[in-house]
XYZ file of C-alpha atoms in Angstrom:
564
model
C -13.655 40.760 -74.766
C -11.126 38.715 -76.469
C -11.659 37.970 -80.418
C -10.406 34.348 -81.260
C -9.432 33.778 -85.045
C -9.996 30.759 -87.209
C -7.001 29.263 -86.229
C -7.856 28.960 -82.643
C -10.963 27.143 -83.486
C -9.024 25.346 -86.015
C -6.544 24.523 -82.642
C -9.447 23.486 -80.765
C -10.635 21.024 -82.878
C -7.125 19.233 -83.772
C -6.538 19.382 -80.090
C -10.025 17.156 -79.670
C -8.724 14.949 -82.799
C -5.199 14.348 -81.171
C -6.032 13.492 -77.790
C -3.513 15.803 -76.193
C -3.985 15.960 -72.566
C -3.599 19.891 -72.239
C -6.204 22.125 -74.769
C -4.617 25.252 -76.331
C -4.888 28.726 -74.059
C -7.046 30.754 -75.661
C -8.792 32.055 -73.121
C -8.764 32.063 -69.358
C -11.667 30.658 -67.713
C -14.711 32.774 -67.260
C -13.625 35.601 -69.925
C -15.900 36.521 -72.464
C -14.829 35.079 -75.866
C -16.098 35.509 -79.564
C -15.170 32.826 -81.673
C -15.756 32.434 -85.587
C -16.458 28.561 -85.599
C -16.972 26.375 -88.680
C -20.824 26.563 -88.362
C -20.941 30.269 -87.235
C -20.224 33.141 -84.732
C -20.894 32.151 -80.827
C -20.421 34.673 -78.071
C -19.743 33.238 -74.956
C -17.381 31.982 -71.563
C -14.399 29.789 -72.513
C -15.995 27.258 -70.267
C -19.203 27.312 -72.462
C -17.500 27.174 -74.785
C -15.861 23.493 -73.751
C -19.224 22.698 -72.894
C -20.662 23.525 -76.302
C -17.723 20.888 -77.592
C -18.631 17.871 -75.134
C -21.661 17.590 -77.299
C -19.157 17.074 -80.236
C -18.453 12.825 -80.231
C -14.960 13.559 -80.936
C -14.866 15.943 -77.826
C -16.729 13.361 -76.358
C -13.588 10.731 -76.487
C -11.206 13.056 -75.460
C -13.114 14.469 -72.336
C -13.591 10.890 -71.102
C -10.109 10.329 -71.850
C -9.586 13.311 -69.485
C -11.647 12.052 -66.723
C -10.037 8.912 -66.319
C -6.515 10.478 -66.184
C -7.920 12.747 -63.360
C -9.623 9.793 -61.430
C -6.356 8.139 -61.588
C -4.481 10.775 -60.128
C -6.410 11.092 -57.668
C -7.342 7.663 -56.936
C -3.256 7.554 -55.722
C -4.504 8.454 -52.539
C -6.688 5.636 -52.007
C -5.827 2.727 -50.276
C -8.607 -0.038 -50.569
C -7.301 -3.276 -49.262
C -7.249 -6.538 -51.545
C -10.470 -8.058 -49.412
C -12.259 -5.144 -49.293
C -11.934 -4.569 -53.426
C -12.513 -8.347 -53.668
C -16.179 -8.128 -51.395
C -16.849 -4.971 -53.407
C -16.798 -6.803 -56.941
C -18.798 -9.855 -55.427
C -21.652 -7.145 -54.315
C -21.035 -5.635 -57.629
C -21.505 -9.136 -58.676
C -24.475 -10.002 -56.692
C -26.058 -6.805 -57.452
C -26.245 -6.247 -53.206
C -26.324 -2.321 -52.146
C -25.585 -1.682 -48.895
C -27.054 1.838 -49.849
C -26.975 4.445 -46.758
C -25.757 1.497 -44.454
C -22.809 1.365 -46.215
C -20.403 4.158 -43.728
C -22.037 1.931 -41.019
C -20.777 -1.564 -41.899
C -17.685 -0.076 -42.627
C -17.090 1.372 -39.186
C -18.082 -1.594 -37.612
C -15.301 -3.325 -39.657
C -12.800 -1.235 -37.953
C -14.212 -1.357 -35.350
C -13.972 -5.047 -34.966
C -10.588 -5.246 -36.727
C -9.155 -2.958 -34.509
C -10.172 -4.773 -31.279
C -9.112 -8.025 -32.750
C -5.720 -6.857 -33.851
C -5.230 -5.296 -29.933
C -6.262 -8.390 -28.151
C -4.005 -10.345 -30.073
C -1.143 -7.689 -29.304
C -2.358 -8.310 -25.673
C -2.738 -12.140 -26.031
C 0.802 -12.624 -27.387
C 2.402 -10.452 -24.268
C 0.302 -13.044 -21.204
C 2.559 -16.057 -22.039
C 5.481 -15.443 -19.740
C 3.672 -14.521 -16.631
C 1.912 -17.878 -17.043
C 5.365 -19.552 -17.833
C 7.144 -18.396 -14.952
C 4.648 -20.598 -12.550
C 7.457 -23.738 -14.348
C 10.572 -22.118 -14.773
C 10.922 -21.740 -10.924
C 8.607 -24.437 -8.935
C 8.480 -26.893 -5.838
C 10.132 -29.944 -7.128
C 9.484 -31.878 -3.929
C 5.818 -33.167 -4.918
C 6.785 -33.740 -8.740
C 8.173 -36.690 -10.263
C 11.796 -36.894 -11.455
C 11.782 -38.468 -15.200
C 14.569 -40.733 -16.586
C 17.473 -37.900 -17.324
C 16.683 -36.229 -14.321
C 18.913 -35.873 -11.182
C 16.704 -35.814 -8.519
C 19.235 -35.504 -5.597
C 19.292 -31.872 -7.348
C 16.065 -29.653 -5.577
C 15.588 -27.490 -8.573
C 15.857 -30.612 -10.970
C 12.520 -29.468 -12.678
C 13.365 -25.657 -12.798
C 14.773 -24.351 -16.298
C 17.864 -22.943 -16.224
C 18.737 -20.544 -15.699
C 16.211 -19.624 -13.851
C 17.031 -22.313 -11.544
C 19.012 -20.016 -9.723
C 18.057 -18.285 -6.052
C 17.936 -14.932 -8.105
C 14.962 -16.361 -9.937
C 12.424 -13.563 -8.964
C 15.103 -10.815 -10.388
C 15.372 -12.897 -13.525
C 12.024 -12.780 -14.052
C 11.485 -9.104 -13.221
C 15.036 -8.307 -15.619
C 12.646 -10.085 -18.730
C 9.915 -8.051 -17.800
C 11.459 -4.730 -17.675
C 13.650 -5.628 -21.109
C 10.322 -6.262 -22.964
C 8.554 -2.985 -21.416
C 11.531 -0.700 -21.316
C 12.187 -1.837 -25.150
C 8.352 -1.061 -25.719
C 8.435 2.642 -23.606
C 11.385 3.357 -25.564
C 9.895 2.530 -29.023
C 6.656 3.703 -28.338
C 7.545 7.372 -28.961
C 9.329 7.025 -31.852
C 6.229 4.344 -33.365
C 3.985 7.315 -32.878
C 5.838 9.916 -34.951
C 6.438 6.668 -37.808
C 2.596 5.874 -37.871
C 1.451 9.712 -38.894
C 3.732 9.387 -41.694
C 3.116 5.774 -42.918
C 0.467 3.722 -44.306
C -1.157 2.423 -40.957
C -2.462 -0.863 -42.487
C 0.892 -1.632 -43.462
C 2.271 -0.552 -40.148
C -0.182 -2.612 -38.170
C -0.050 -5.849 -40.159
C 3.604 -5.956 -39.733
C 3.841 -5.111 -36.811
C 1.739 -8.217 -35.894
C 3.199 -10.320 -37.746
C 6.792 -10.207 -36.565
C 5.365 -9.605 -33.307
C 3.940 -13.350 -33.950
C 7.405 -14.385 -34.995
C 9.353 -13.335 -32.215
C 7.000 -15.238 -29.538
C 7.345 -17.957 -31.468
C 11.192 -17.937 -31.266
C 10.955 -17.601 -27.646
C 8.798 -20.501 -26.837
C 11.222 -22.116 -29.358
C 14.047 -22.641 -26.560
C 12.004 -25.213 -25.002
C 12.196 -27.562 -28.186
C 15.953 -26.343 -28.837
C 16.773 -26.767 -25.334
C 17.990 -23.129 -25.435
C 19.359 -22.165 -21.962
C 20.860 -18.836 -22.489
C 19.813 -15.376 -20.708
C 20.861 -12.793 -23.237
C 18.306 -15.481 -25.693
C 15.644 -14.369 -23.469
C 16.185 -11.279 -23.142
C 16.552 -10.348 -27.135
C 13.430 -12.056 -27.780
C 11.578 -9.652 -24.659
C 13.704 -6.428 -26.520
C 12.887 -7.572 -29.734
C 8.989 -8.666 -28.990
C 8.587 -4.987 -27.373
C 10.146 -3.051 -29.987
C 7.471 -4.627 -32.346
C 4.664 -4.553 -30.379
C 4.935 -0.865 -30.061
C 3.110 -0.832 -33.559
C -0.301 -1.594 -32.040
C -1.360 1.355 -30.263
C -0.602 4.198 -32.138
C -1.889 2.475 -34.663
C -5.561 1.376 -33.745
C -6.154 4.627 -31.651
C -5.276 6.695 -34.857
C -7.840 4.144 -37.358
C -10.671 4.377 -34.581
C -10.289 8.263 -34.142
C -10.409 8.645 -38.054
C -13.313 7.089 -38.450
C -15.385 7.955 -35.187
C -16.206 11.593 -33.635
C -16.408 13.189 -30.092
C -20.147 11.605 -29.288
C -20.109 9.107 -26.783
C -16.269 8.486 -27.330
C -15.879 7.325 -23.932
C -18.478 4.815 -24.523
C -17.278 3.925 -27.630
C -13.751 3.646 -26.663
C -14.843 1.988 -22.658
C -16.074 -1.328 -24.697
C -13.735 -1.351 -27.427
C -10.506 -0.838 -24.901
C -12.138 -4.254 -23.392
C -9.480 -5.738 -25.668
C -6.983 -5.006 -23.532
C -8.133 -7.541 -20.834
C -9.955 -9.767 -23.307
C -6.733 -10.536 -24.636
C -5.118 -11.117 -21.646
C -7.645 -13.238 -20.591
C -7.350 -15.180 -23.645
C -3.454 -15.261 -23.478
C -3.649 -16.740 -20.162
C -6.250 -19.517 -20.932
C -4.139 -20.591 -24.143
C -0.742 -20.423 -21.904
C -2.299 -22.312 -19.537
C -3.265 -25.288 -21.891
C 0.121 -26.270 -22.402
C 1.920 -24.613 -19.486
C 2.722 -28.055 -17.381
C 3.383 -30.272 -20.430
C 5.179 -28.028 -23.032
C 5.612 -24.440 -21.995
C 6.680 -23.837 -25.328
C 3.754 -23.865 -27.144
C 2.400 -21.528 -24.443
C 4.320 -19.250 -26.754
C 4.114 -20.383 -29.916
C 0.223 -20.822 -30.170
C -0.104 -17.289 -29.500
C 2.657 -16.311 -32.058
C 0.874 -18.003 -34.747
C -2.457 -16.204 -33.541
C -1.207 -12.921 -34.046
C 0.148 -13.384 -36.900
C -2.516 -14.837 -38.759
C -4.385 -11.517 -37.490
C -2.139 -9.328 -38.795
C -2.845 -11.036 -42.649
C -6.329 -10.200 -41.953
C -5.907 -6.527 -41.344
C -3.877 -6.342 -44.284
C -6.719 -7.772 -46.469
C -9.546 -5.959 -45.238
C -8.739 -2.666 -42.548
C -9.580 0.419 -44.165
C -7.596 2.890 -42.500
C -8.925 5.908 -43.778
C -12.927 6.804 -44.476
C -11.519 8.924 -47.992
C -10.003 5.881 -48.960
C -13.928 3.910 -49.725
C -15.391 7.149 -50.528
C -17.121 7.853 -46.535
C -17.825 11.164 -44.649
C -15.135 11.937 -42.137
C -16.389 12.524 -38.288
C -17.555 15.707 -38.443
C -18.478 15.581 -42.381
C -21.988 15.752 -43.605
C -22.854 12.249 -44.283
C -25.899 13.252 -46.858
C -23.400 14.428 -49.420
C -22.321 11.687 -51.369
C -18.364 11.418 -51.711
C -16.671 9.986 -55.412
C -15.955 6.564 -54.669
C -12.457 6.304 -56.452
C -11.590 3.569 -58.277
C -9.863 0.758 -55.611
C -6.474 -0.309 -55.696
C -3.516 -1.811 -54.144
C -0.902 0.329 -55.090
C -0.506 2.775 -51.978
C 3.282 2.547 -50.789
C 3.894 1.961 -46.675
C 5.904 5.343 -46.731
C 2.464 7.530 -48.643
C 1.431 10.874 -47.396
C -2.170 11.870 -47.440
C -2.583 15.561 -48.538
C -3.465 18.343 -46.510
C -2.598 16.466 -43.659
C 0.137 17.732 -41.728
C 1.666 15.530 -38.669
C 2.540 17.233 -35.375
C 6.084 17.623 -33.861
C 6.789 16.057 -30.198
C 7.037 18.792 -28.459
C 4.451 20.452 -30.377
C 2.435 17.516 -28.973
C 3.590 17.995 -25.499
C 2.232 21.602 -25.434
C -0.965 20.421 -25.376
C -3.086 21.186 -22.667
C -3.662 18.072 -20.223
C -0.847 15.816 -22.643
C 1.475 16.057 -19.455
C -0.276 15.637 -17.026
C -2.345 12.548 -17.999
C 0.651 11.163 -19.279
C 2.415 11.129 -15.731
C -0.853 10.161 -14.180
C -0.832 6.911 -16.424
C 3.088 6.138 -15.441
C 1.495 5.233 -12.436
C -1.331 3.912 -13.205
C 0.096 1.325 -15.652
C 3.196 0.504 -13.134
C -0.057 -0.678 -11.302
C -1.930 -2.571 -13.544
C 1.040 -4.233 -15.340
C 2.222 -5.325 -12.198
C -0.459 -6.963 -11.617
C -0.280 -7.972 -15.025
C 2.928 -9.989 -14.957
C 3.065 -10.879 -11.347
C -0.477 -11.945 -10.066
C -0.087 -15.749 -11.460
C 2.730 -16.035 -9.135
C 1.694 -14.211 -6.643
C -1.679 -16.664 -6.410
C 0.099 -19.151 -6.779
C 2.212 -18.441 -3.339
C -0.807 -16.881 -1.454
C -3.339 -19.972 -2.252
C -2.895 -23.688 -2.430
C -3.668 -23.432 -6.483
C -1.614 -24.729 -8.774
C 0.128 -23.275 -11.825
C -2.800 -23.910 -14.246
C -5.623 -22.956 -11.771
C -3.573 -19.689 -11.206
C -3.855 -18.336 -14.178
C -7.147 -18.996 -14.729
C -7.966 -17.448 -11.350
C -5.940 -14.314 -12.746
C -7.835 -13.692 -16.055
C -10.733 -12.056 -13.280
C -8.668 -8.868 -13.002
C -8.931 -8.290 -16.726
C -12.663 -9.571 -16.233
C -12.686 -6.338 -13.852
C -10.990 -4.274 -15.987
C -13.640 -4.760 -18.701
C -16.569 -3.370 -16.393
C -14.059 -1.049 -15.292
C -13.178 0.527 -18.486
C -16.817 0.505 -19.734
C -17.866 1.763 -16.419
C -15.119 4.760 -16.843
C -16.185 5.558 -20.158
C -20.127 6.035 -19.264
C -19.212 8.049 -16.046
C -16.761 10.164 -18.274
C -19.575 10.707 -21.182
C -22.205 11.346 -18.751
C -20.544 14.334 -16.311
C -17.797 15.230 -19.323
C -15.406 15.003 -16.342
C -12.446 12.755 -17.421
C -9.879 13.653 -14.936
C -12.515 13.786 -11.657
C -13.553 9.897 -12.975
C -10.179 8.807 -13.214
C -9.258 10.425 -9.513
C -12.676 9.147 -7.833
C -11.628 5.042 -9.135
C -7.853 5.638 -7.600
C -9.182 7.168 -4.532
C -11.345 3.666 -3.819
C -8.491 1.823 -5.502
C -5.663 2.387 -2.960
C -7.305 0.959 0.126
C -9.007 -2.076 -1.866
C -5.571 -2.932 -2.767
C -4.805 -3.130 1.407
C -7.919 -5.210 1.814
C -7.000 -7.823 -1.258
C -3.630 -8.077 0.365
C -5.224 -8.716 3.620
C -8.176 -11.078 3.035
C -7.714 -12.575 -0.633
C -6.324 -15.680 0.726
C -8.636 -16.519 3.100
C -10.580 -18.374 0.411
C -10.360 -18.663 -2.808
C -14.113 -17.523 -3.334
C -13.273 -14.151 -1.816
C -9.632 -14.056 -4.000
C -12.161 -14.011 -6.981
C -14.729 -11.558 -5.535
C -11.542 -8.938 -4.087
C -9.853 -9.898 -7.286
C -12.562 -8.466 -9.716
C -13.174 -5.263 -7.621
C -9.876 -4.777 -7.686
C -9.409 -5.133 -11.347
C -12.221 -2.610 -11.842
C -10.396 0.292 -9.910
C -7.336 -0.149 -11.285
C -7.819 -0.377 -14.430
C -10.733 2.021 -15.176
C -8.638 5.220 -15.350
C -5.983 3.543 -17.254
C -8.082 2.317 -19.871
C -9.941 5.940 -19.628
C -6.688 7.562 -19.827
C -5.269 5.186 -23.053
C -8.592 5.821 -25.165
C -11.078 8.635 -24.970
C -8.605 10.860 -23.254
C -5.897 10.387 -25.708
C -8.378 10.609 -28.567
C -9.998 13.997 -27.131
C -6.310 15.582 -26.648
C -5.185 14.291 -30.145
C -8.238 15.621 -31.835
C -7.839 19.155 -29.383
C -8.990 22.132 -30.927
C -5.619 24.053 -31.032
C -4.387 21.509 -33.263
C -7.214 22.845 -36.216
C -8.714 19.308 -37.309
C -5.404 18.115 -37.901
C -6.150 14.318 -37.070
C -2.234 13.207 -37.635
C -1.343 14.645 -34.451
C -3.826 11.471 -32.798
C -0.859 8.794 -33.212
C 2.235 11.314 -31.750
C -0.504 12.498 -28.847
C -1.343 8.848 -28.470
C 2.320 7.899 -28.340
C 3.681 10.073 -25.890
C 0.966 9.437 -23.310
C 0.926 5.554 -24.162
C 4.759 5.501 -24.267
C 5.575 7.439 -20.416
C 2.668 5.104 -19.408
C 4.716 1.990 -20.500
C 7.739 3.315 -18.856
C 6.079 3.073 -15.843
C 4.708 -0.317 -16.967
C 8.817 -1.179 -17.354
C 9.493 0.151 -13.566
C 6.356 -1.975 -11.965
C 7.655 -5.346 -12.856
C 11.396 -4.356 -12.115
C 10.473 -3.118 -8.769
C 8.234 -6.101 -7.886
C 10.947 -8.318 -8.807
C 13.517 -6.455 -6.286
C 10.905 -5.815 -3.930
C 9.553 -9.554 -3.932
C 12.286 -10.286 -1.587
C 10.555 -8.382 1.376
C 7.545 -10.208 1.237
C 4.530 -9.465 -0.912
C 2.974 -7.543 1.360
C 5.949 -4.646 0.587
C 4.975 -5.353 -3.439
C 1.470 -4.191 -2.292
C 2.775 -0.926 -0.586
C 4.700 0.006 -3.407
C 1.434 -0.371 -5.754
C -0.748 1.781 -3.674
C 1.742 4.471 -2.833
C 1.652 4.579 -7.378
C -1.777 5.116 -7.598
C -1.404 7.882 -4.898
C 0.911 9.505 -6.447
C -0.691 8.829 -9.717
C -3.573 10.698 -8.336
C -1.766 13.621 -7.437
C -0.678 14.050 -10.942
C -4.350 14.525 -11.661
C -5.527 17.401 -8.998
C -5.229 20.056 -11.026
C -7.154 19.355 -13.913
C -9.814 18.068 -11.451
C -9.825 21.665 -10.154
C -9.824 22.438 -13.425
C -12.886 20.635 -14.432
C -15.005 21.609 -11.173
C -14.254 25.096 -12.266
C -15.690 24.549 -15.687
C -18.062 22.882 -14.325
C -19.343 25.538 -12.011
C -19.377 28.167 -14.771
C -21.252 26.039 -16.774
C -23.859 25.751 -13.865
C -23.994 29.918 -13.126
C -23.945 30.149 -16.941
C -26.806 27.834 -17.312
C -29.490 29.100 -14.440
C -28.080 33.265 -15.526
């Protein structure tokens, strides 16, 4: 028992008077105290004792004084974006409660942010496989204008891919953009655990925006150069390598391990929904200004990235939301919002992962060699399937790209497809080895028969577009979610965007190879093109047999487990 004198009243109450922001010690918290106070003798904790003087109106002041000086510490961790603060003070306003909806509508927000701010990523990168259709074409049935020589047979060609090395060009810009973009990837990964992701994303879009722009730029400035080309494609990748860490990392804080696959099969649809939509606004202006095939898009994604700086939320904490896994009945302070969260903040008790802490993860290397196949595949197809339509069929350059935008159609029913089968059995790998297994020999059969009309191109096309992209989209999302969020990491959920990076990033050097090797191999025929994509998706299937074993095993013990 500790006996307090007059003076430490005394102390007490001049501390209430002056406002200081630390009360004497005279006590420690929970001892018993006797105190000899101006109205009498009071036995009790030092914390009743603090309550006792909150009834005082001068304690009163100063405890509320206190509060706010807490919430304001605290409230440095938020980071509530300038729309979402200004639709919260015109509810306020309005006197509209979104009440228990209120984690709901916010998730859906991401959600949708998310997906826009990917297909625009995806959008911004269709341009040049569209483009290419003009920079090397049959001049014989076009027109020669005015300051054209047209005793020259690549007068309509743009230099300098004018040249009988066109094809390599092409395939040099493709690998400079994805190499740039493998490279980068790892190192955006480890960046976006440590960084504020809104901030990360929005620029990332925007000067993604402003480097297509300067590429489609050389067709106003009459810019002929190669290295121009390629800096843009190095600089454009480098940039873009801000989207996927980024949005996999926002969806997998706010959304748990139920249904993932689902969840993740239809939001991944941005993937081809954007290049769908890349293609479509390329095409527009492809045959009478290719530039704004580049620039429209540029000033797309840009504009996106403004809006995820005004209203994505990257963090549930930040509006006051449960956390997957968190009971959503307990109601969480809502700190006051602001704007004043630097790029470079750290979020407490969150720790990010090293790389090759990352890498010991079970599954992290195999499904990331898997998917260095798998997206050589699909981003083959990707950049070359305009052209190659365009050589197989009697379509022109418009009406081949439109006809490719039905392999992304495929690889949206593939993806959601890929998801439900993965959700439903719990069997990633075995669903991403079953779609390559009927992949390889439907790429034989496209080869074969896709140009013997253009109604069965489409029909081949789609199928196609289903197999091959399934896994990869599988492999991108819910897989890279469920190994950033694995259990020997202890809930850590910075480890998503490193996890995310490393498989994404050895995925996009094999998107980097694809294009190169097409380009060299284009000279062969494109019937050798086709042989090199099927002998990727064998070999990315080998990469996978032993966590299929793996999961049959599990699976079997599960069974015996089940009926013992």
């Amino acid at each position: 028992m500790l006996l307090a004198r007059r003076s430490d009243v005394t102390a007490v109450w001049d501390w209430g008077r002056s406002g200081s922001a630390a009360p004497p010690n005279f006590g420690k918290s929970g001892e018993t105290l006797t105190t000899t106070a101006r109205n009498g003798v009071t036995t009790g904790t030092r914390a009743e004792h603090l309550q006792e003087a909150k009834t005082l109106p001068i304690f009163c002041e100063v405890f509320a004084r206190r509060r706010r000086k807490t919430s304001k510490k605290m409230s440095r961790y938020t980071d509530v974006p300038l729309g979402i603060i200004a639709v919260q003070k015109v509810s306020d306003c309005c006197s509209i409660e979104a009440g228990p909806r209120r984690a709901l509508l916010y998730k859906v927000s991401v959600l949708l942010l998310t997906y826009m701010s990917y297909m625009f990523y995806h959008m911004s990168r269709k341009p040049l496989s569209v483009v290419k259709n003009v920079f090397h074409q049959n001049c014989s049935g076009l027109t020669p204008g005015a300051d054209d020589d047209a005793n020259v047979s690549t007068w309509c060609d743009w230099a300098p891919f004018d040249r009988d090395d066109y094809s390599t060009l092409f395939g040099t810009l493709d690998s400079a953009f994805l190499f740039a973009y493998s490279a980068g990837m790892f190192v955006s990964g480890i960046i976006a655990e440590r960084v504020n992701l809104r901030y990360f994303l929005s620029l990332g879009m925007i000067f993604s925006g402003v480097f297509c722009y300067l590429f489609g730029l050389a067709r106003t400035c009459n810019i002929h150069a190669m290295w121009y080309f390629i800096l843009m494609q190095v600089l454009g990748g480098i940039v873009q390598t801000t989207g996927w860490p980024g949005v996999v990392t926002v969806v997998g804080n706010w959304f748990g391990e139920g249904n993932r696959g689902l969840i993740f099969g239809i939001w991944n649809s941005h993937t081809s929904v954007g290049n769908i939509l890349g293609s479509l606004v390329a095409a527009a202006f492809v045959e009478q200004d290719w530039g704004l095939s580049f620039i429209v898009p540029g000033a797309i994604i840009a504009g996106g990235g403004f809006l995820i700086f005004l209203f994505m939320v990257e963090n549930p904490s930040h509006v006051g939301c449960p956390r997957p896994g968190e009971d959503e009945s307990e109601e969480i302070k809502r700190f006051p919002p602001n704007e004043t969260v630097p790029i470079a903040a750290v979020i407490p008790n969150e720790t990010p992962i090293s790389f090759w802490s990352a890498l010991k993860i079970p599954g992290v290397v195999e499904y990331s060699l898997s998917l260095f196949f798998a997206k050589l595949v699909s981003y083959t197809f990707l950049y070359w399937l305009p052209l190659y339509i365009s050589a197989s069929t009697t379509l022109g350059a418009t009406l081949s790209a439109d006809v490719s935008t039905l392999f992304d159609v495929g690889g949206i029913i593939g993806g959601i497809a890929a998801g439900v089968i993965s959700d439903y059995t719990g069997m990633s790998a075995v669903t991403c080895a079953g779609m390559l297994v009927v992949a390889i020999p439907l790429m034989f059969v496209y080869d074969e028969y896709g140009s013997v009309s253009v109604e069965m191109n489409i029909f081949l096309l789609i199928v196609v577009g289903i197999l091959v992209n399934g896994p990869y989209a599988l492999i991108t999302t819910a897989v890279s979610a469920d190994l950033g969020t694995h259990e020997s990491l202890k809930g850590s959920s910075r480890a998503l965007a490193t996890v995310t990076a490393i498989i994404d990033g050895t995925g996009s050097i094999g998107a980097a190879v694809g294009p190169l090797l097409a380009g060299v191999i284009y000279s062969y025929g494109w019937e050798s093109v086709f042989y090199m994509l099927m002998a990727s998706d064998v070999l990315a299937l080998l990469f996978l047999v032993r966590l299929v074993i793996k999961e049959f095993t599990q699976r079997r013990r599960r069974t015996r487990q089940h009926i013992g």
